[in-house]
Each structure stands twice: as structure tokens, then as C-alpha cells.
Amino acid sequence: MFKEKGFHASALCSLLFLIGLVGVIGDEQKKFYIVYLGDHPVDKDHATQTHNHLLSSVKGSEDDVKESKVHSYHYNFNAFAAKLSGDEAQKLASMDQVLYVIPNQYHKLDTTRSWDFVGLPQIAQRNLVTERDIVVGLLDSGITPQSKSFKDDGFGPPPKKWKGSCGHFANFSGCNNKLIGAKYFKLDGVPDPADILSPVDISGHGTHTSSTLAGNVVPNASLYGLANGTARGAVPSARVAMYKVCWVSSGCSDMDILAAFDAAAHDGVDVISISIGGGFENYTTGSISIGAFHAMKKGIITVASAGNNGPSVSSVSNHAPWILTVAASGIDRDFRNDVHLGNGRNITGYGVSTFNTGKVLYPLISGADAAGSNSTKEDAAYCTEGSLDPAKVKGRLVYCKLDEASAGSESVVKGIGGVGAIIESGQFLDFEVSKIFMAPGTIVNDTIGEFVNEYTKSTKTPSAVIHRTHETKRAPAPFVPLFSSRGPNPGSLHILKPDIAAPGVNILAAFTPLRSLTGLKGDTQFSDFTLLSGTSMACPHIAGVAAYVKSFHPAWSPAAIKSAILTTAKPMSQRVNEEGEFAFGAGQVNPTGAVNPGLVYDMDEMSYIQFLCKEGYSGSSLPVLVGPQPINCSKIVPGLGSDALNYPTMQLSLKNKQGPTIGVFQRSVTNVGQAISIYNATIIAPRGVEITVEPMTLSFTSVLQKRSFKVVVKAQPTTSMVSAGSLVWKSSRHSVRSPIVIYNPQD
Ligand SMILES: *[C@@H]1O[C@H](CO)[C@@H](O)[C@H](O)[C@H]1NC(C)=O
Ligand SMILES: *[C@@H]1O[C@H](CO)[C@@H](O)[C@H](O)[C@H]1NC(C)=O
Ligand SMILES: *[C@@H]1O[C@H](CO)[C@@H](O)[C@H](O)[C@H]1NC(C)=O
Ligand SMILES: *[C@@H]1O[C@H](CO)[C@@H](O)[C@H](O)[C@H]1NC(C)=O
Ligand SMILES: *[C@@H]1O[C@H](CO)[C@@H](O)[C@H](O)[C@H]1NC(C)=O
Ligand SMILES: *[C@@H]1O[C@H](CO)[C@@H](O)[C@H](O)[C@H]1NC(C)=O
Ligand SMILES: *[C@@H]1O[C@H](CO)[C@@H](O)[C@H](O)[C@H]1NC(C)=O
Ligand SMILES: *[C@@H]1O[C@H](CO)[C@@H](O)[C@H](O)[C@H]1NC(C)=O
Ligand SMILES: *[C@@H]1O[C@H](CO)[C@@H](O)[C@H](O)[C@H]1NC(C)=O
């Protein structure tokens, strides 16, 4: 229906889908679009002129142009954002200079112990001179400048290369020599009643991710004494730049994300960390994919969260091959609380209840028995808002079934004069991630819930007390929690995603003083540090390791850094994690190993273009990534092998239900270890799969020497969705491991 290079079907769907969600009042039918003109970075004046000229051909007057355009992107790519009607957008899309017009969408934001757990102790060897010159950029919800994690005691002035800035903003105490950049982006201009036009962090998310990545060493950090220890980022001496693109009510928009990528790459960051859920757009239309490609061209590695949409298959997002995509793993720590019942029996629940309730027993009532006159027993059993009779709840603990839609039963109970709640849940997820309660609370499973229920019926005066939460060990660890998004990669059957796993469950890191721990009405708990969970928390762990690796090897390309992190990861157990590599990628990160990988699988811009051509991308969509000369895929020498990319992991998708499927992987490794070294191949093949490597030995005589080899995988049809073997290049000092994943599409 539209021109080939213009709109695409999914853009139209999302257009229809989004109307009403994002429309601006009084501006009926107009919404924001990003108009892409291709890659050639142009100077600011020239860009603005071109953009205005194009816009004026669909708008009446110069005033209309001014009113419509909200941003010209010009540092790293050529595009503008404007408010347009559907007709105007379509007209622009049909113009020769215009590649495509994409509707702006809104995305969602998807440690003490964690660093020791993955093996980056505080005493780890560091290259401090270089680490001080590393700047990490985060695209997130803002930052808390006064946090101890970002004080600048002992820091000299920013590195000379730094071009970023930090102005004076509302409710923002300002930057220093640790926090050297802070900007915000809110191009839709729609005020957010719950947020402030300033890089200040209202939600706590950006403060948390920043401190995990590069926060100072802060001793005696804890959440009300829980998870106590020394909080620190991976690279405590590195500098931090915050690009606020996520807003409490509206989320994180494509226009703002692109502007932040453009600014960060221009300012001179070394690593970009983005814990924002990507869409399922293809590689040449997603804002995070496009932004990360341009960053990569400048030598900046982008690390992104895999998403919290697990465990369903193919739920991984931010899956472009030039992005380092991070799954979450759980560590060996858990939070439990003991509940003492009036009959002398003790039970154990899950979650974080910071309240010291003492030894007093409180009267206990079942929600179903506390129904208000206007509600059913059924509703009251779930303690839904308005279902309980305040007179029956006052001064009591209430036993409730989990209400998925509610922020918390303990909050409902507390809100009408009760003490707290024992909450029964049948959802495994509730036992993986510790929920923080705003009043005394605990989550128990069905068995224990039924036990409590029986007890309330067994006596006229049931009573109980929920004790303060304590830490326990948890096994087996590491594990991939259910929420972490799973592969296979929806964008390409040839590239394994997620790439790697890092801690993302119950991570302690810095928090904002502007929000209570739960953000719920009546919550009086505030803390400089708190526990959060999500692939959002895993992402800055890997961004931090990337910065750590870069501090030892400032000249390494983003692909070399990724390779070092992937080939040194510790494989995780498929017994614990059913989806295997589709859950954890190459495995659990091994920070100190990544500094010294021996060999790296390197890639440059052209490698990705060859890959995209092979994947069916055409000349009409590629200029959004490369330019100024258009790419003609039929003239590009195709990349070798099945996947056409020198990726550090390998994935073969079974095509044949009867006979074997054969995949050929052409790879080349660069020696970054000792000049003279010999590597032998070790192959592990799963059942029904033959793997051969040619040659089986690689000899190097100098540093940066490259050696090529070929891996042939012959896989018989299997029943399981995923199985994996590996290729390990072993020298006397190094072990360079690539998982080889066999994907059996289930149809
Ligand atoms: C990606 O999306 C763009 C824009 O709709 C389209 O032109 C291109 O063909 C798509 N590429 C692939 C490989 O799907
Ligand atoms: C932000 O600053 C304004 C003006 O100084 C003040 O009125 C407001 O309370 C502040 N908001 C927060 C959340 O600190
Ligand atoms: C550590 O923190 C706790 C709680 O925040 C505080 O009570 C204690 O005094 C602190 N200890 C030290 C040595 O600073
Ligand atoms: C945490 O606190 C406990 C009790 O106050 C103390 O024994 C322990 O040493 C602390 N742990 C760390 C890592 O500081
Ligand atoms: C339950 O815990 C209390 C301490 O809170 C303890 O005194 C009591 O012995 C325990 N009861 C049982 C049956 O283990
Ligand atoms: C139902 O009745 C209770 C009092 O029993 C009251 O607090 C609550 O607001 C009422 N809810 C609705 C929805 O009318
Ligand atoms: C509930 O937890 C108890 C104690 O941890 C355990 O023995 C029981 O098997 C669990 N029940 C279910 C349904 O998970
Ligand atoms: C791309 O190159 C092929 C082969 O050289 C040629 O036939 C074709 O016309 C070119 N396409 C464009 C759009 O230039
Ligand atoms: C590699 O294989 C060769 C020949 O099989 C052997 O001599 C050598 O010791 C092996 N090297 C390593 C590091 O395993």
C-alpha cells in the first residue's frame, strides 16, 4: 500500500495502535515521527536547512515548520523528528531524499555481593590510569548527583577528549569530576506530572544502574541492614554521564533515545549502557539498533538488556549483532522472613519486610472473613481495594491470596488501618524475585497458605507475627530467572541471543531519596541503597565489565571487547536452565578472565553490512546505517559461511525434518595473547551432531596475527528445541570457548 522504501506494515499497525495513547490533546491526528535521511553526518546548519526545506514541502508556512519539527539529528546520522499528520508522513516517505518515516514509540524501562559472586573482587588488578579516562554513558531515568556513589573525592578533571556538558537544572545539585555529564531529552514536550524537567532521577532506576556500572566504593551500604557490605561499580574510577530519556509516566521514546545516542557518541563516551526494552523492529528500523550501530562506528560498545519477557521463546529484544545483549542471572542469596503463628508453629515466607515487629502477636484474619458489606467473599479473599471491612481489619494481620492486579495486599490492608499481610501466591516468579513490602508482609506458597488458612479456622483467636527479613543462601546458583527474555533471536536465525548472563536478581545499588522504596502511598521507607531486579540490573554489570576490559585495552573494537567477554564466560547448566543457551547465551560473565582472552573474534562495520545483505536487507534500508554512498548488496562481497559474520558464538537452525542439516561457519581469530602461541581445538558435540574443525591447530608468531578456520556442523533432526556443543581453542594459558547451538524450530 505504501512505497517500498517508506512506511512498512508494522509501522502502520503501531500507528493505529498508538493513536489515543500518545496523541497530544488539541492536536488531533498528529503524532511524532522520525524521518530518516540516511547516514552522512552533516554540519548542523546544513542539516537544519535540509530538514526545514523537506518539511516545508508538506507544511504550509515557515511557522508551521517551526512548530512541527522538534529535533534535527546531525552528529552521527541524518534525521529529524517532527509532529505530522498521517498524510504528511506519507508524503515525506515518498520523497527521494527520505529513507523512511517511522512513528515514534514509547518503550519501558525494563551491589554488593554480585561482584564478588562473579569473581571481580575489590582487590582485582586494575589499570587505574586508563580507568580514570573511561567515560560510561547511560540512557536511563536520570541520576542522583548527591549520592555517595557519585561523589568526586580524589578525582581529577574530566579526560581531555570529553566534549559533554552538564548545566544547571531544577532539583539537580549539579555535576562534579565523577559525574561529568548530565542531560535530559523530552522532545514530545508533553509535561510529565510525576517527573521533573531535569536529569534528576525520580524513579531510582538510573541511579541504581549507574552505581552498578561505575559507582564509587561505598562501605557499609545496605537496605535497612539487609544485603550489607561494600557497594561498588565495576569501574569505580571511571566517569559517569547520564542521558535521561525515560520519564516516570510516559516511558522512553524513540526520538529521545536517538537524540541521546547522537549526543553520547559526540560527547566522547567509551561505553553505552541501555536498560530499556527494545521493540521487535528489524535491524534498520529500531531506534536502539540504529543508535548502537552509529556508536559502534565510532568505536563505542553498546550493552543492552535482553528484556523481562521470559520465559517465552523468542522474547529477547535488543538483539542486533552489534549490541551486547544481556540476560539476567540469580546469585546465591535469598531473602526470607519467619512468621510465627499463635499455635506455636513457624512458617517461612519470601520477600523483604524491613519492619521490626517485636515479639507481640497480632490478631490474624482471613481476607474472606473480613469482606465488606458491599463485596463478595471471593473478592475479599484477594484483599482487593475496597473489598475489606476496615472495622474487621483494624489492628490485624490479614491472610490474602495474591491479587495480580494490585500493588500489594499489605498496602491495601495498611491503608485501612490493618497491620500487614501474609500473601499466598501460586506464581513461581514471586519466589524468584524479592518483593519489598510497604508494611509487614510475606509471600508464601499454596501449601503454606493453606496451612495458614486452616489455622485461622481452627481457633477463635488466631494470631501471628511477621518477623523482619533475613538473608539466606540459595542453591542452585547461578540460575536464569523466569523473567529474563529467551532466545532464539527473532531477528535472525543465525545469531545466538542473548549473548551473556550477569546478575540481575535482588541487586543492591544506589537509589533516589525522591521516592519511597515501593513508591506506594503511605510508604515511609527511604534508603540510599535498595534491591532491584531485572535484566535492567544485569545490563550495567556487563557494561561495567566492558569498561573494565577497555581500561586494559583502550584500542580494542566493540566486537573484540564483546568477544573477550563471551569466550571467557562460564558455561551455565542446562539442567538448571531448561532453555540452555537461549536463556544464558555464552554463560555467566567472568570479568577478570575477559581482560586476558588470548584470541578475539573481531568484526568491523563492513562485516555487519555483509551480514545484513546476506539476511535480505537491501540498498533501500541500509543507508540509515551507512553512507553517504548507497550500498548495493549485489556488489558487496558476501561474508563467508552460513552466517556471514565472525561472531564469537555459532548457531545452526535445523531445516530438515528427515535428514541432517549442515552448517559451515567461517571464522577468523586475532591473537591478543603471547606472540608465539599454539592453540588446539577441543570439540564437544551433543548427541546426533558431528562437529569438525579445520585446521585443528592454530599457530601464531606475532601479536595481532589472524588465523582462519572452518567449523562444519552436521546435525540430525532432534526433538529438543535447543541443544549445544562447543569449540574451545586451548593454549597452555588460554581457553577460548564458543558455544555451538543447534536450534530446532518447533512448528
Ligand atoms: C526492515 O524494515 C524496512 C522498513 O520497513 C524495510 O524496508 C526492510 O525491507 C526490512 N528488512 C528486512 C530484512 O526485513
Ligand atoms: C523541585 O524544586 C522545586 C523548586 O525549588 C520545589 O518546589 C520542589 O519541591 C522540588 N521537587 C522535588 C521533588 O524535590
Ligand atoms: C553502618 O550502617 C548502619 C545502618 O545504616 C549504621 O547503623 C552503622 O552505624 C554503620 N556502621 C558504620 C561502621 O558506619
Ligand atoms: C553485615 O552486618 C552483619 C551484622 O551487623 C555483620 O556481622 C557483617 O560483618 C556485615 N557484613 C559485611 C559484609 O559488612
Ligand atoms: C518458632 O520460633 C520461635 C522464635 O520466633 C521459637 O521460640 C519457637 O521455638 C519456634 N517454634 C517451633 C515449633 O519451632
Ligand atoms: C465498600 O464498603 C467499605 C466499607 O465496608 C468501604 O470502605 C468501601 O469504600 C466500599 N467500596 C465500594 C467500592 O463501595
Ligand atoms: C511450599 O514450601 C514448603 C516449604 O518450603 C515446601 O515444603 C512445599 O513443597 C512447597 N509447596 C509448593 C506447592 O511449592
Ligand atoms: C547493483 O549492482 C548490480 C550488479 O552490479 C546491478 O545490476 C544493479 O543495477 C545495481 N543496483 C543499483 C540499485 O544500483
Ligand atoms: C596441541 O597438540 C599438539 C599435537 O597433538 C601437542 O603436541 C600439544 O602439546 C598440544 N598443545 C596444547 C596446548 O594442548
PDB file of N, CA, C and O in Angstrom, residues 84 215 302 356 456 506 526 595 610:
ATOM      1  N   LEU A  84       3.569  15.234  12.819  1.00  0.00           N
ATOM      2  CA  LEU A  84       2.986  15.214  11.477  1.00  0.00           C
ATOM      3  C   LEU A  84       1.625  14.531  11.489  1.00  0.00           C
ATOM      4  O   LEU A  84       1.334  13.711  12.368  1.00  0.00           O
ATOM      5  N   GLY A 215      29.747   3.115  40.044  1.00  0.00           N
ATOM      6  CA  GLY A 215      29.646   3.817  41.329  1.00  0.00           C
ATOM      7  C   GLY A 215      30.925   3.691  42.136  1.00  0.00           C
ATOM      8  O   GLY A 215      31.680   2.721  42.001  1.00  0.00           O
ATOM      9  N   THR A 302      27.837  -0.792  22.703  1.00  0.00           N
ATOM     10  CA  THR A 302      26.531  -0.622  23.351  1.00  0.00           C
ATOM     11  C   THR A 302      26.129  -1.936  24.008  1.00  0.00           C
ATOM     12  O   THR A 302      26.104  -2.986  23.359  1.00  0.00           O
ATOM     13  N   ASN A 356      10.532  -4.022  62.210  1.00  0.00           N
ATOM     14  CA  ASN A 356      10.791  -4.737  63.450  1.00  0.00           C
ATOM     15  C   ASN A 356       9.480  -4.844  64.196  1.00  0.00           C
ATOM     16  O   ASN A 356       8.993  -3.870  64.762  1.00  0.00           O
ATOM     17  N   THR A 456      -6.436 -20.307  60.733  1.00  0.00           N
ATOM     18  CA  THR A 456      -7.385 -19.228  61.074  1.00  0.00           C
ATOM     19  C   THR A 456      -8.759 -19.814  61.383  1.00  0.00           C
ATOM     20  O   THR A 456      -9.529 -19.234  62.132  1.00  0.00           O
ATOM     21  N   ASN A 506      17.640  -9.240  42.709  1.00  0.00           N
ATOM     22  CA  ASN A 506      17.890  -8.681  44.046  1.00  0.00           C
ATOM     23  C   ASN A 506      19.259  -8.019  44.154  1.00  0.00           C
ATOM     24  O   ASN A 506      20.063  -8.361  45.012  1.00  0.00           O
ATOM     25  N   PHE A 526      12.613   5.021  53.178  1.00  0.00           N
ATOM     26  CA  PHE A 526      13.526   5.646  52.218  1.00  0.00           C
ATOM     27  C   PHE A 526      14.917   5.088  52.480  1.00  0.00           C
ATOM     28  O   PHE A 526      15.253   4.796  53.621  1.00  0.00           O
ATOM     29  N   VAL A 595      39.647  -9.899  30.573  1.00  0.00           N
ATOM     30  CA  VAL A 595      40.751  -8.977  30.323  1.00  0.00           C
ATOM     31  C   VAL A 595      41.846  -9.661  29.501  1.00  0.00           C
ATOM     32  O   VAL A 595      42.599  -9.020  28.787  1.00  0.00           O
ATOM     33  N   GLN A 610      27.931  -6.924   5.284  1.00  0.00           N
ATOM     34  CA  GLN A 610      27.879  -8.213   4.575  1.00  0.00           C
ATOM     35  C   GLN A 610      26.798  -9.099   5.180  1.00  0.00           C
ATOM     36  O   GLN A 610      26.021  -9.744   4.466  1.00  0.00           O
TER      37      GLN A 610
END
